[in-house]
Amino acid sequence: MGQARVSSMLALVLQACALGALAQHSSVPTSVGTFPFADIQVYYQMHVQNKGAALVLLLHGAKFDSETWKKTGTLTLLNEQGYRAIAIDLPGFGKTPKLPYVDDNARAELVLAAFKFAQQQETQPTPMVLVSPSMSG
């Protein structure tokens, strides 16, 4: 993926995050469910359109969960712009239970597991972007 394409994608993601709550968006089918990670099931919300498009993985801050990205319209806006977006509840937030142990590598391993899960929905590899605001970084 070229540098210009990455910069363009990143600009759109930032715009979607900043302006999502201000715009009216159409209703887009959302797939919800869980995927396995360590000893828990991680809850996700993902727009199922735009197969083969670049994937945007949305994490959340300490006072939020995946529902925040839906309420602000960010999931829908990214979908309308031709991207796939998946928002997850981090362990101990929203509908994802806490991990039963402490692991310094858990956050990196969770991001990898989420990308692998989302990639399994595709027939070929797609570009991916991680949005990790506040404490999720």
XYZ file of N, CA and C in Angstrom:
411
model
N 0.861 -1.166 0.000
C 0.000 0.000 0.000
C 0.903 1.224 0.000
N 0.652 2.171 -0.910
C 1.485 3.353 -1.026
C 1.293 4.321 0.122
N 2.321 5.164 0.338
C 2.281 6.143 1.423
C 1.104 7.104 1.270
N 0.810 7.529 0.032
C -0.307 8.443 -0.191
C -1.626 7.791 0.188
N -1.780 6.505 -0.127
C -3.014 5.778 0.205
C -3.167 5.647 1.714
N -2.060 5.360 2.405
C -2.095 5.238 3.867
C -2.461 6.587 4.479
N -1.860 7.672 3.994
C -2.163 9.004 4.524
C -3.617 9.367 4.286
N -4.131 9.044 3.114
C -5.525 9.327 2.796
C -6.462 8.544 3.705
N -6.142 7.266 3.926
C -6.969 6.420 4.784
C -6.944 6.942 6.212
N -5.762 7.309 6.698
C -5.636 7.808 8.055
C -6.413 9.107 8.232
N -6.360 9.985 7.249
C -7.112 11.241 7.315
C -8.607 10.965 7.395
N -9.083 10.010 6.625
C -10.507 9.680 6.650
C -10.911 9.113 8.005
N -10.094 8.249 8.560
C -10.405 7.668 9.865
C -10.491 8.769 10.916
N -9.537 9.682 10.907
C -9.561 10.772 11.875
C -10.785 11.661 11.675
N -11.133 11.925 10.423
C -12.333 12.713 10.135
C -13.575 11.979 10.636
N -13.640 10.693 10.396
C -14.794 9.908 10.838
C -14.920 9.944 12.351
N -13.800 9.839 13.043
C -13.828 9.865 14.500
C -14.278 11.223 15.015
N -13.825 12.292 14.372
C -14.143 13.633 14.832
C -15.551 14.062 14.454
N -16.013 13.680 13.273
C -17.281 14.187 12.761
C -18.415 13.184 12.793
N -18.146 11.963 13.169
C -19.169 10.920 13.122
C -20.457 11.281 13.827
N -20.366 11.912 14.977
C -21.562 12.238 15.754
C -22.370 13.370 15.140
N -21.778 14.139 14.244
C -22.458 15.305 13.697
C -23.289 14.997 12.461
N -23.040 13.885 11.833
C -23.692 13.586 10.555
C -24.844 12.595 10.733
N -25.789 12.655 9.790
C -26.859 11.667 9.725
C -26.383 10.547 8.799
N -26.560 9.306 9.205
C -26.066 8.184 8.419
C -27.176 7.186 8.166
N -27.052 6.511 7.039
C -28.014 5.466 6.717
C -27.770 4.261 7.613
N -28.750 3.407 7.681
C -28.619 2.192 8.472
C -27.842 1.149 7.675
N -26.760 0.663 8.236
C -25.912 -0.322 7.579
C -25.946 -1.590 8.420
N -26.112 -2.762 7.796
C -26.128 -4.006 8.573
C -24.850 -4.171 9.395
N -25.015 -4.492 10.645
C -23.888 -4.696 11.541
C -23.898 -6.136 12.027
N -22.764 -6.775 11.905
C -22.585 -8.116 12.445
C -22.042 -7.976 13.858
N -22.639 -8.680 14.805
C -22.146 -8.671 16.179
C -21.867 -10.103 16.598
N -20.950 -10.247 17.518
C -20.615 -11.574 17.997
C -19.382 -11.526 18.857
N -18.720 -12.667 18.974
C -17.495 -12.755 19.760
C -16.461 -13.569 18.997
N -15.212 -13.364 19.359
C -14.128 -14.213 18.868
C -13.258 -14.586 20.067
N -12.607 -15.746 20.014
C -11.829 -16.203 21.164
C -10.500 -15.457 21.307
N -10.160 -15.163 22.549
C -8.861 -14.595 22.887
C -8.498 -15.062 24.283
N -7.347 -15.665 24.409
C -6.898 -16.198 25.702
C -8.015 -17.066 26.290
N -8.482 -16.735 27.477
C -9.521 -17.536 28.144
C -10.892 -16.879 28.096
N -11.085 -15.902 27.202
C -12.354 -15.174 27.148
C -12.857 -15.085 25.707
N -14.067 -14.575 25.555
C -14.649 -14.258 24.256
C -14.734 -12.734 24.154
N -14.175 -12.177 23.096
C -14.157 -10.724 22.892
C -15.341 -10.329 22.009
N -16.134 -9.390 22.488
C -17.311 -8.907 21.764
C -16.883 -7.927 20.675
N -17.556 -8.011 19.514
C -17.266 -7.075 18.423
C -18.559 -6.633 17.735
N -18.464 -5.491 17.052
C -19.477 -5.000 16.122
C -18.733 -4.690 14.831
N -19.225 -5.209 13.715
C -18.526 -5.018 12.446
C -19.533 -4.825 11.325
N -19.296 -3.826 10.495
C -20.110 -3.680 9.294
C -19.674 -4.744 8.303
N -20.640 -5.419 7.721
C -20.343 -6.589 6.888
C -20.258 -6.268 5.406
N -20.484 -5.015 5.023
C -20.357 -4.640 3.614
C -18.895 -4.362 3.275
N -18.642 -4.071 2.010
C -17.315 -3.680 1.522
C -16.267 -4.781 1.662
N -16.643 -6.004 1.323
C -15.679 -7.105 1.347
C -14.473 -6.742 0.481
N -13.293 -7.045 0.970
C -12.064 -6.764 0.237
C -11.509 -5.374 0.470
N -12.271 -4.517 1.147
C -11.821 -3.155 1.426
C -10.871 -3.146 2.620
N -10.128 -2.063 2.757
C -9.245 -1.901 3.911
C -10.074 -1.980 5.196
N -9.465 -2.547 6.236
C -10.132 -2.754 7.517
C -9.630 -1.738 8.532
N -10.557 -1.141 9.276
C -10.218 -0.226 10.360
C -10.657 -0.878 11.667
N -9.699 -1.156 12.549
C -9.981 -1.728 13.867
C -10.058 -0.591 14.869
N -11.216 -0.454 15.513
C -11.464 0.628 16.455
C -11.427 0.107 17.885
N -10.470 0.588 18.675
C -10.439 0.306 20.102
C -11.151 1.468 20.794
N -11.140 1.537 22.117
C -11.872 2.597 22.815
C -11.123 3.056 24.046
N -11.523 4.209 24.561
C -10.935 4.755 25.776
C -11.537 4.139 27.025
N -11.063 4.582 28.183
C -11.414 3.968 29.473
C -12.882 4.082 29.852
N -13.585 5.103 29.390
C -14.990 5.272 29.779
C -15.942 4.836 28.680
N -15.464 4.096 27.709
C -16.275 3.764 26.546
C -16.230 2.274 26.248
N -16.910 1.874 25.156
C -16.852 0.510 24.650
C -17.167 0.567 23.165
N -17.367 -0.572 22.524
C -17.588 -0.592 21.076
C -18.857 0.161 20.676
N -19.810 0.216 21.563
C -21.070 0.907 21.269
C -20.844 2.400 20.992
N -19.794 2.964 21.578
C -19.472 4.376 21.359
C -19.255 4.665 19.879
N -18.523 3.775 19.191
C -18.243 3.971 17.767
C -19.524 3.887 16.942
N -20.479 3.082 17.392
C -21.759 2.986 16.693
C -22.601 4.235 16.950
N -22.683 4.662 18.212
C -23.497 5.821 18.579
C -23.011 7.102 17.913
N -21.696 7.242 17.757
C -21.162 8.460 17.137
C -21.277 8.431 15.618
N -21.654 7.286 15.058
C -21.789 7.171 13.608
C -20.493 6.835 12.898
N -19.429 6.607 13.647
C -18.122 6.347 13.043
C -18.109 5.049 12.250
N -18.706 3.985 12.788
C -18.760 2.715 12.053
C -19.452 2.908 10.703
N -20.569 3.597 10.724
C -21.337 3.807 9.499
C -20.601 4.717 8.523
N -20.009 5.803 9.016
C -19.294 6.728 8.147
C -18.129 6.033 7.439
N -17.377 5.230 8.173
C -16.280 4.493 7.543
C -16.817 3.561 6.466
N -17.932 2.892 6.757
C -18.544 2.002 5.778
C -18.995 2.776 4.545
N -19.615 3.923 4.753
C -20.081 4.736 3.626
C -18.925 5.212 2.745
N -17.735 5.340 3.339
C -16.567 5.782 2.589
C -15.815 4.611 1.945
N -16.374 3.402 2.065
C -15.806 2.251 1.381
C -14.866 1.388 2.199
N -14.810 1.607 3.504
C -13.954 0.799 4.375
C -14.795 -0.198 5.153
N -14.134 -1.226 5.671
C -14.771 -2.111 6.643
C -14.300 -1.643 8.007
N -15.157 -1.690 8.991
C -14.778 -1.258 10.332
C -15.250 -2.286 11.344
N -14.380 -2.572 12.296
C -14.736 -3.467 13.398
C -14.361 -2.761 14.700
N -15.317 -2.709 15.614
C -15.093 -2.131 16.938
C -15.203 -3.259 17.951
N -14.243 -3.326 18.860
C -14.270 -4.386 19.871
C -14.378 -3.785 21.264
N -14.907 -4.590 22.182
C -14.877 -4.239 23.600
C -13.611 -4.842 24.183
N -12.754 -3.994 24.725
C -11.534 -4.490 25.363
C -11.893 -5.309 26.603
N -11.012 -6.209 27.039
C -11.303 -7.017 28.227
C -11.665 -6.155 29.437
N -12.805 -6.514 30.048
C -13.286 -5.789 31.218
C -14.190 -4.615 30.893
N -14.508 -4.417 29.612
C -15.366 -3.309 29.190
C -16.516 -3.845 28.348
N -17.648 -3.126 28.384
C -18.789 -3.510 27.560
C -19.186 -4.953 27.791
N -19.246 -5.731 26.712
C -19.696 -7.123 26.785
C -18.550 -8.129 26.786
N -17.317 -7.659 26.987
C -16.165 -8.563 27.061
C -15.740 -8.709 28.518
N -15.679 -9.943 29.025
C -15.261 -10.121 30.421
C -13.785 -9.784 30.623
N -13.413 -9.558 31.880
C -12.008 -9.318 32.221
C -11.193 -10.580 31.983
N -9.922 -10.387 31.687
C -9.009 -11.536 31.635
C -8.823 -12.066 33.050
N -8.708 -13.369 33.226
C -8.558 -13.932 34.575
C -7.137 -13.802 35.131
N -6.255 -13.106 34.406
C -4.869 -12.939 34.839
C -4.315 -11.652 34.238
N -3.168 -11.213 34.723
C -2.507 -10.023 34.195
C -1.393 -10.464 33.259
N -1.335 -9.844 32.102
C -0.317 -10.185 31.104
C 0.107 -8.896 30.406
N 1.399 -8.564 30.506
C 1.898 -7.324 29.901
C 1.769 -7.297 28.386
N 1.702 -8.455 27.761
C 1.596 -8.524 26.304
C 0.161 -8.664 25.812
N -0.805 -8.669 26.722
C -2.193 -8.963 26.359
C -2.740 -7.992 25.324
N -2.456 -6.697 25.462
C -3.037 -5.724 24.524
C -2.544 -5.978 23.106
N -1.244 -6.187 22.941
C -0.698 -6.447 21.603
C -1.242 -7.758 21.042
N -1.341 -8.772 21.882
C -1.868 -10.057 21.438
C -3.350 -9.961 21.072
N -4.107 -9.133 21.804
C -5.523 -8.930 21.495
C -5.690 -8.246 20.139
N -4.904 -7.214 19.876
C -4.980 -6.521 18.585
C -4.671 -7.502 17.455
N -3.650 -8.312 17.627
C -3.303 -9.311 16.617
C -4.453 -10.302 16.424
N -5.051 -10.770 17.513
C -6.180 -11.705 17.417
C -7.370 -11.068 16.702
N -7.637 -9.790 16.970
C -8.757 -9.099 16.324
C -8.509 -8.957 14.824
N -7.290 -8.586 14.450
C -6.970 -8.471 13.025
C -7.073 -9.836 12.336
N -6.578 -10.883 12.993
C -6.665 -12.224 12.406
C -8.123 -12.651 12.240
N -8.946 -12.383 13.245
C -10.367 -12.714 13.153
C -11.001 -11.991 11.976
N -10.781 -10.690 11.877
C -11.381 -9.906 10.796
C -10.868 -10.369 9.440
N -9.607 -10.727 9.362
C -9.022 -11.163 8.094
C -9.611 -12.504 7.659
N -10.037 -13.329 8.598
C -10.647 -14.615 8.251
C -11.950 -14.436 7.496
N -12.542 -13.246 7.590
C -13.795 -12.977 6.891
C -13.547 -12.663 5.413
N -12.284 -12.551 5.022
C -11.896 -12.174 3.661
C -11.309 -13.363 2.903
N -11.306 -13.262 1.576
C -10.709 -14.311 0.753
C -9.245 -14.031 0.448
N -8.823 -12.770 0.628
C -7.416 -12.417 0.424
C -7.031 -11.333 1.429
N -5.743 -11.169 1.695
C -5.315 -10.144 2.664
C -5.751 -8.740 2.245
N -6.112 -7.929 3.230
C -6.507 -6.543 2.980
C -5.684 -5.623 3.876
N -5.509 -4.362 3.476
C -4.810 -3.398 4.328
C -5.583 -3.190 5.622
N -4.863 -2.871 6.704
C -5.499 -2.688 8.009
C -4.973 -1.441 8.678
N -5.857 -0.763 9.440
C -5.512 0.425 10.208
C -6.026 0.234 11.628
N -5.231 0.627 12.597
C -5.615 0.544 14.008
C -5.877 1.951 14.544
N -7.053 2.148 15.150
C -7.373 3.395 15.842
C -7.452 3.058 17.317
N -6.547 3.664 18.088
C -6.400 3.304 19.485
C -6.296 4.569 20.347
N -7.434 5.185 20.679
C -7.401 6.414 21.455
C -7.206 6.169 22.956
N -6.704 7.149 23.631
C -6.657 7.172 25.089
C -5.976 5.946 25.680
N -6.600 5.297 26.641
C -5.956 4.201 27.379
C -5.780 2.927 26.540
N -6.440 2.839 25.401
C -6.301 1.622 24.604
C -4.982 1.592 23.838
N -4.272 2.704 23.806
C -2.991 2.771 23.101
C -1.935 2.165 23.910
